[in-house]
Coordinates of C-alpha atoms in Angstrom, one line a residue:
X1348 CA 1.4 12.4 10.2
X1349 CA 2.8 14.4 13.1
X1350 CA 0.0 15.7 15.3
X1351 CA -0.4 19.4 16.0
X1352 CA -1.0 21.0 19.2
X1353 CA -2.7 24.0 20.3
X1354 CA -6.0 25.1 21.7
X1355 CA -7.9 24.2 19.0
X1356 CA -6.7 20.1 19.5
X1357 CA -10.0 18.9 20.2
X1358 CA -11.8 20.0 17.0
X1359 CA -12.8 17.0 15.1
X1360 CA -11.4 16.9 11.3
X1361 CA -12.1 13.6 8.6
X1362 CA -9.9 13.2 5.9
X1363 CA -11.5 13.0 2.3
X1364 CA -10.5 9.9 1.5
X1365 CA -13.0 8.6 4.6
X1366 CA -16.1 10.2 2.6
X1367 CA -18.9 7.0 2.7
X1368 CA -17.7 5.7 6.0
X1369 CA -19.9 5.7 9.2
X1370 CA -19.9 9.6 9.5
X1371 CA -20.5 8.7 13.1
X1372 CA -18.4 5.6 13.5
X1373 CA -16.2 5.9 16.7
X1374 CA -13.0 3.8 17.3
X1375 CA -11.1 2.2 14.6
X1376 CA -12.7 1.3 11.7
X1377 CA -10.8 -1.4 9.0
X1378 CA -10.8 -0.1 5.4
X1379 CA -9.5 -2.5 2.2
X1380 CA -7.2 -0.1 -0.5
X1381 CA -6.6 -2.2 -3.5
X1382 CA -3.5 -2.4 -6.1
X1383 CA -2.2 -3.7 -9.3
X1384 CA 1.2 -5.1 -8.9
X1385 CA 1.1 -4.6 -13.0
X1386 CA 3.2 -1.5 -13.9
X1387 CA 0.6 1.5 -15.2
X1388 CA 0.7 4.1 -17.2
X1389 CA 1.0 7.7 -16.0
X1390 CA -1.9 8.7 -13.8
X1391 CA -4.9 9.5 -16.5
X1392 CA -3.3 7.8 -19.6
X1393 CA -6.3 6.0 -21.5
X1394 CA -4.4 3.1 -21.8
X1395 CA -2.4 2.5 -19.0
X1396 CA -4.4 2.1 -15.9
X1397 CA -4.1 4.9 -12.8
X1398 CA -7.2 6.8 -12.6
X1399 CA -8.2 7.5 -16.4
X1400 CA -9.5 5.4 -19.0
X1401 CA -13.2 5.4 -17.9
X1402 CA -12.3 3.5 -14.4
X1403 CA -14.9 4.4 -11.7
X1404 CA -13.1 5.4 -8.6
X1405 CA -14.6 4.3 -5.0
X1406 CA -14.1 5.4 -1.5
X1407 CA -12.5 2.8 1.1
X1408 CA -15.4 1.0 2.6
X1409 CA -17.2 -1.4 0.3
X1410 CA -21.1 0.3 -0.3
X1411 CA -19.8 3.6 0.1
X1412 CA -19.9 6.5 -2.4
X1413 CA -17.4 8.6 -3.8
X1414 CA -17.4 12.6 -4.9
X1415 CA -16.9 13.5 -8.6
X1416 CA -15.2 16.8 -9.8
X1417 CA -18.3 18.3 -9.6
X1418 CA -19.1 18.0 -5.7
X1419 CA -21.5 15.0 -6.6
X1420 CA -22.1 11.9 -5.4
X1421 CA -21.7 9.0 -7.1
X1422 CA -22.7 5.1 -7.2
X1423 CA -20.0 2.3 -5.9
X1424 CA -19.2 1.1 -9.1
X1425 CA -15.6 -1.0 -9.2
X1426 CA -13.2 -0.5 -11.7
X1427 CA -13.8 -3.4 -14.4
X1428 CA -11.4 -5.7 -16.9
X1429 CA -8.7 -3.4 -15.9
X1430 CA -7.0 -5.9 -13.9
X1431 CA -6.6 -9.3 -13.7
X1432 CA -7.8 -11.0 -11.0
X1433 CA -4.1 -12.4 -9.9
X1434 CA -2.7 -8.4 -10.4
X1435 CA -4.7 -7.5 -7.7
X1436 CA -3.8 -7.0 -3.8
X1437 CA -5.2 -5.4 -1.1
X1438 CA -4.0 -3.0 1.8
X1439 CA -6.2 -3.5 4.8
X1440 CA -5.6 -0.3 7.2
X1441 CA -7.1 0.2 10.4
X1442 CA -7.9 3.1 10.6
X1443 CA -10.3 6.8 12.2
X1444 CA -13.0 7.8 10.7
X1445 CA -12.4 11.3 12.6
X1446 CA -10.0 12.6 15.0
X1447 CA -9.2 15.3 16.9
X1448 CA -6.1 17.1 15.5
X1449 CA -3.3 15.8 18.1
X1450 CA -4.5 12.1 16.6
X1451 CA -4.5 13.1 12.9
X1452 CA -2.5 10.2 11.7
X1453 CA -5.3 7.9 13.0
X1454 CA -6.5 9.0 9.4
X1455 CA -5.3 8.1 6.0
X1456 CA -5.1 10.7 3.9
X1457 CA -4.6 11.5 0.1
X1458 CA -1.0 12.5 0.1
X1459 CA 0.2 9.4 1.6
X1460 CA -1.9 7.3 -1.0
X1461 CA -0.4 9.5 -3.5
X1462 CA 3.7 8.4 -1.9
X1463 CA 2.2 4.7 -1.8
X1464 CA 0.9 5.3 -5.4
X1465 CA 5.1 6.4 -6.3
X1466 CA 6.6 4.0 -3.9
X1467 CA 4.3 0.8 -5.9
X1468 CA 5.2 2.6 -9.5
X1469 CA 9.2 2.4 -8.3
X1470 CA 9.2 -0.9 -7.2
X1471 CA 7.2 -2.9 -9.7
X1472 CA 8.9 -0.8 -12.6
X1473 CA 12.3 -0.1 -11.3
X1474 CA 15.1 -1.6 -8.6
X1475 CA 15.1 1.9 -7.2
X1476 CA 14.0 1.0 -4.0
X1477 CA 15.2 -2.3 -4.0
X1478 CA 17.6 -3.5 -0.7
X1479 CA 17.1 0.2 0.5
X1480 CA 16.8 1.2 4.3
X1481 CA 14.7 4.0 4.5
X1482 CA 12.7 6.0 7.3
X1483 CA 9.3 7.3 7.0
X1484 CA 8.4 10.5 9.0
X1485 CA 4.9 11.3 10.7
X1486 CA 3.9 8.1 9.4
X1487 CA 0.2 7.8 10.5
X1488 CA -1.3 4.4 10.0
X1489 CA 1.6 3.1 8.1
X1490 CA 0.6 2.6 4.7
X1491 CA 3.4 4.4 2.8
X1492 CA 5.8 2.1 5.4
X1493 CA 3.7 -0.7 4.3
X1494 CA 3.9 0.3 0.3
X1495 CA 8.0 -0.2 0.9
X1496 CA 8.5 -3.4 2.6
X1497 CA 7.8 -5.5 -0.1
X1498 CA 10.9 -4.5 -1.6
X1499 CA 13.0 -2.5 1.2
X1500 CA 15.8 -4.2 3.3
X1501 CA 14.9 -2.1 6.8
X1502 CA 12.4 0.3 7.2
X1503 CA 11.4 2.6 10.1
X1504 CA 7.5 3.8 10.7
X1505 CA 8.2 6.5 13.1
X1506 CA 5.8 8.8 14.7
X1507 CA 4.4 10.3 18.0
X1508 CA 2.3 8.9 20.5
X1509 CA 1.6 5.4 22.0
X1510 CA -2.0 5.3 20.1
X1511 CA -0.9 6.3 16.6
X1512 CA 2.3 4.0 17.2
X1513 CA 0.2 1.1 18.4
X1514 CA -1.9 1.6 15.4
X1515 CA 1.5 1.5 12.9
X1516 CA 2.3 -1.9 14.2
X1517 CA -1.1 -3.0 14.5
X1518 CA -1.3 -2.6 10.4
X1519 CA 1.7 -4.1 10.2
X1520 CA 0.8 -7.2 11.8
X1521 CA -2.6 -7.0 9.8
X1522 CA -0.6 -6.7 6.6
X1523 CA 2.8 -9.0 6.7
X1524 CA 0.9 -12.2 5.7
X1525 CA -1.1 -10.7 3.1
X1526 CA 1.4 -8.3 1.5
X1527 CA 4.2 -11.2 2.2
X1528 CA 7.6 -9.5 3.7
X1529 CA 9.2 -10.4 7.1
X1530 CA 7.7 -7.9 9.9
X1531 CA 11.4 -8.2 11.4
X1532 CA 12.4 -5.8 8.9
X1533 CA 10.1 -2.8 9.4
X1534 CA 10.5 -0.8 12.9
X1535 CA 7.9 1.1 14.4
X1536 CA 9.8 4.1 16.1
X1537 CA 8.6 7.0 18.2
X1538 CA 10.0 10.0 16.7
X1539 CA 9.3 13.0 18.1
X1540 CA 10.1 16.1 16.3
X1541 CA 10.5 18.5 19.2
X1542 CA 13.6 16.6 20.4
X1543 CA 17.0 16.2 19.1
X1544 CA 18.1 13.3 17.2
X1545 CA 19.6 10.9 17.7
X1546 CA 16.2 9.9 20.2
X1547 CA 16.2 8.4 23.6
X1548 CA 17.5 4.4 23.4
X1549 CA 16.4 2.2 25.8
X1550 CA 15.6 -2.2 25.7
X1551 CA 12.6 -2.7 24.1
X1552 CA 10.0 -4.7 26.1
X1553 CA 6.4 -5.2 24.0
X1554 CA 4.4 -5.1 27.7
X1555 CA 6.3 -1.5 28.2
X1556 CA 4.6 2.2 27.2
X1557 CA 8.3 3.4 25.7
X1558 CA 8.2 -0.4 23.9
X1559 CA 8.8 2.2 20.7
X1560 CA 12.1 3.5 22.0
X1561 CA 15.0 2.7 19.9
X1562 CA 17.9 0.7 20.3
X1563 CA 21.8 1.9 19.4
X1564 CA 22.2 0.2 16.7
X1565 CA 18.7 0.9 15.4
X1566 CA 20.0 4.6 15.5
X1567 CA 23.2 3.7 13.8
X1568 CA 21.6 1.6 11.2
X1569 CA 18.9 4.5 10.7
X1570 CA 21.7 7.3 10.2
X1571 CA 22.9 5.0 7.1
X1572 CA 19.2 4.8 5.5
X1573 CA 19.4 6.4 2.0
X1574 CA 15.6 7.5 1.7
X1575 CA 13.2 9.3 3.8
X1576 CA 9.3 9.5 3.1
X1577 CA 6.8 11.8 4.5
X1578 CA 3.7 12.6 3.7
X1579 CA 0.7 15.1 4.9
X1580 CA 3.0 16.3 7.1
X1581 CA 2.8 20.1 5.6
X1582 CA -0.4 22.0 7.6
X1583 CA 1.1 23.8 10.4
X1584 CA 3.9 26.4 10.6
X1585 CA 5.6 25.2 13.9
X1586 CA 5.1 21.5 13.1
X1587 CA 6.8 22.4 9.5
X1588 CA 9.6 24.0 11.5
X1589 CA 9.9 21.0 13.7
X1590 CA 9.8 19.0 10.3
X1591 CA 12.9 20.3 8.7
X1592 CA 14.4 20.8 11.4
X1593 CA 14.5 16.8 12.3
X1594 CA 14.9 15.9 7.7
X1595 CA 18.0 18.7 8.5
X1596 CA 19.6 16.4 11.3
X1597 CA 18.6 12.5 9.4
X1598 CA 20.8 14.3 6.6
X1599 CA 23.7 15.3 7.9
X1600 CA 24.7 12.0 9.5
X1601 CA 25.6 8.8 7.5
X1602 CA 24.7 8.0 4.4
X1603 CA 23.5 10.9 1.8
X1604 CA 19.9 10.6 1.8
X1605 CA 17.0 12.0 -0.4
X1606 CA 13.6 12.5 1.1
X1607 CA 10.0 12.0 -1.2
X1608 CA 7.7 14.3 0.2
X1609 CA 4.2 14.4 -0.8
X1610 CA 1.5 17.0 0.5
X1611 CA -2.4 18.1 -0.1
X1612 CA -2.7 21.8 0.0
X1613 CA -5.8 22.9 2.4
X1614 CA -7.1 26.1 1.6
X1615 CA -9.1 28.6 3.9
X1616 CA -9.9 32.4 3.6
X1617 CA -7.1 34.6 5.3
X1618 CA -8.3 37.9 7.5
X1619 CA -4.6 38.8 7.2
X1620 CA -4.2 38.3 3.8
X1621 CA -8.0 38.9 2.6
X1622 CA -7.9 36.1 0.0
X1623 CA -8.2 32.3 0.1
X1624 CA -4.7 30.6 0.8
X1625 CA -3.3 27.2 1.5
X1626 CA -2.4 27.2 5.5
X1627 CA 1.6 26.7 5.4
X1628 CA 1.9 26.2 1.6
X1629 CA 4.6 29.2 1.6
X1630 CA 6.4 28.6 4.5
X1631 CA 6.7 24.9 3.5
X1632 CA 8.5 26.3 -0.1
X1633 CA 10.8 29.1 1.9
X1634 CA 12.7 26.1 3.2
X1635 CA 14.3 25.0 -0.3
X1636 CA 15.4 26.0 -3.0
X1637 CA 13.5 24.7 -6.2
X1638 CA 15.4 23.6 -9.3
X1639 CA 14.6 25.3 -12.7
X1640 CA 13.8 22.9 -15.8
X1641 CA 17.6 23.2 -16.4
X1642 CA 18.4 21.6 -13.1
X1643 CA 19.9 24.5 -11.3
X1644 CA 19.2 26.1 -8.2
X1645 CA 18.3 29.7 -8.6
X1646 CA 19.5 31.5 -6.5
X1647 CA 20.9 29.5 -4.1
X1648 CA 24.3 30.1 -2.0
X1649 CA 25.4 28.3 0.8
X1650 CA 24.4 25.7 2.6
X1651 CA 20.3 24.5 2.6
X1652 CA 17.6 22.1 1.1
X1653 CA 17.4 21.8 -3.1
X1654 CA 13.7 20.1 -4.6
X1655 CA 12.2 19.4 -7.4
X1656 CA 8.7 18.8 -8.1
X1657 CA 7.1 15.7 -9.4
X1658 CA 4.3 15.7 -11.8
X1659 CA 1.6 13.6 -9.8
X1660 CA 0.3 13.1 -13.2
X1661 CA 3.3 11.3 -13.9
X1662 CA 2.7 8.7 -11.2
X1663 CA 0.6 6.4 -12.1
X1664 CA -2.3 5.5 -9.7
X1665 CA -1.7 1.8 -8.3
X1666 CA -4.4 2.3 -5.4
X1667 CA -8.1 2.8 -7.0
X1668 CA -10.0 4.0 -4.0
X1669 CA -9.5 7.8 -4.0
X1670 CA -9.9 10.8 -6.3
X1671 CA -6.7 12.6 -6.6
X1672 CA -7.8 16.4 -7.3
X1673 CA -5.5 19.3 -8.2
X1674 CA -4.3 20.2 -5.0
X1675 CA -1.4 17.1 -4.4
X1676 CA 2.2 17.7 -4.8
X1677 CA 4.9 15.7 -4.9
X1678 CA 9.1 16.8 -4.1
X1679 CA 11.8 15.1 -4.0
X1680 CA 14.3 17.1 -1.8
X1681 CA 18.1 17.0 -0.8
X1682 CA 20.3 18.7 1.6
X1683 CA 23.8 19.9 1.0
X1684 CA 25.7 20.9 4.3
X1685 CA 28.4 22.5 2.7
X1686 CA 29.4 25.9 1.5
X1687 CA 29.8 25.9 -2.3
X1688 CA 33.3 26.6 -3.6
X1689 CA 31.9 27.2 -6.7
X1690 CA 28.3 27.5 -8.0
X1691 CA 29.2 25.3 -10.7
X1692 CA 31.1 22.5 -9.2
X1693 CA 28.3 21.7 -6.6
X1694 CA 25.1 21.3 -8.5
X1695 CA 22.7 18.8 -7.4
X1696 CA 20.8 17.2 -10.0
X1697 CA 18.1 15.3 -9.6
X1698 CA 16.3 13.0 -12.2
X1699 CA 13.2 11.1 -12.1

């Protein structure tokens, strides 16, 4: 997640998925996120697996609590005989309890669970994501990186700032053994949004601050990645600017790419507006045009973005320790830099 600026950055914010952890814990705390590498069900289906069928879900500390739909607590209670014992494996994320805004990808947070939750479903189901290089954007502490490189050929973690980077590869190291893919293969990359690609290369050097800058080749290899992921990256107007503007440049170099985006919408009562909105919800959905059940664009002349939304309810949930609410979405998006010729001849259709 791409930190926000402003002169509100040192207001302290926790992430839902943190409820039951050391309200006052400071530095980094190390939470376990468990999985079935047994394909599921959708999400709710009685019998297969992802978060219906009577399962308790917990939050990510062990002796924690979780919230119900009702606002309530409830008791740690594990999910059991839904898996067995050799289906399951563990993420362990280092990881804030809170953060000031600049350092919000110190956090995990539900959206990205929600990608990981598609990203497992894809791989233990499908050879979608198989042999892929892909590039995940604002990626926070990693996990939906770390969801990928089980399967992926290359992937680069890319956000902003030494501690949230330093964090990425610190999770990586944390979970190469466990999780059992070659660390070689992921890159943790600075990426900063405000600046053009391609980035700033330079020779990397592990005792040196700009150790995250990238290499030419890196770059070149990166412009031929076929997938980008992002997640909770959708809560700010300028950073959502800054956001498409960087997706907008990743896809018109190299290879034709297609970028999963999953988001939490965050609601708060506008003076403007007197009514209760979600902050950036409709600028995020005046950057692309969404396709009808049909497939086609509405609407849509020229050159731009094209998306269609997933069910989340459709995507089974892998990762037991988070309650998935109403308010997650899930896009896959594409861009088309061309003018049409015709409306008909230059339909993207997606499927899923």
């Amino acid at each position: 997640m791409e930190a926000a600026g402003g002169g509100a950055e040192d207001e302290q914010v926790m992430s839902e998925v943190h409820l039951g952890c050391p309200p006052h814990f400071s530095g980094l705390l190390v939470s376990h996120f468990s999985f079935s590498s047994r394909p599921l069900g959708p999400y709710g289906h009685k019998g297969g697996g992802g978060g219906g069928g009577g399962s308790e879900l917990v939050a990510a500390t062990s002796g924690s609590v979780a919230v119900d739909e009702d606002g309530d607590l409830v008791l740690d209670r594990r999910r059991r005989n839904k898996y067995a014992r050799g289906d399951r494996h563990l993420f362990t994320i280092q990881h804030g309890v809170t953060s000031s805004l600049k350092s919000v990808g110190l956090q995990v947070w539900k959206a990205a669970l929600l990608l990981s939750d598609f990203i497992l479903h894809e791989s233990f189901s499908s050879p979608n994501f198989d042999g892929v290089t892909a590039i995940e954007i604002g990626a926070g502490t990693g996990l939906v990186g770390l969801a990928l490189a089980r399967v992926a050929r290359r992937i680069f973690v890319t956000d902003r700032g030494t501690d949230i980077l330093d964090n990425c590869l610190a999770n990586l190291h944390i979970n190469s053994g466990m999780l059992r893919f070659d660390e070689a293969k992921v890159c943790v990359r600075e990426l900063d949004w405000k600046m053009a690609w391609p980035p700033p290369v330079g020779t990397y050097d592990p005792s040196d601050p700009s150790r995250y800058l990238w290499s030419a080749s890196e770059v070149e290899e990166a412009e031929k990645a076929t997938v980008l992921f992002a997640a909770d990256v959708i809560y700010s107007d300028d950073l959502t600017n800054l956001f498409f503007n960087t997706v907008k440049k990743l896809m018109s170099v190299g290879a034709k790419k297609v970028l999963y985006l999953a988001l939490e919408k965050r609601y708060n009562f506008s003076v403007d507006e007197l009514d209760v909105v979600a902050n950036g919800y409709t600028h995020f959905r005046s950057f692309f045009t969404a396709q009808d059940e049909h497939g086609d664009p509405s609407n849509r002349s020229g050159p731009g973005f094209v998306g269609k939304q997933i069910d989340p309810a459709e995507i089974p949930q892998y990762i037991r320790e988070y309650e998935r609410g109403k308010d997650l979405e899930m896009w896959m998006i594409m861009y088309s830099p061309e003018e049409k010729q015709h409306s008909n001849s230059t339909k993207t259709v997606f499927s899923f």
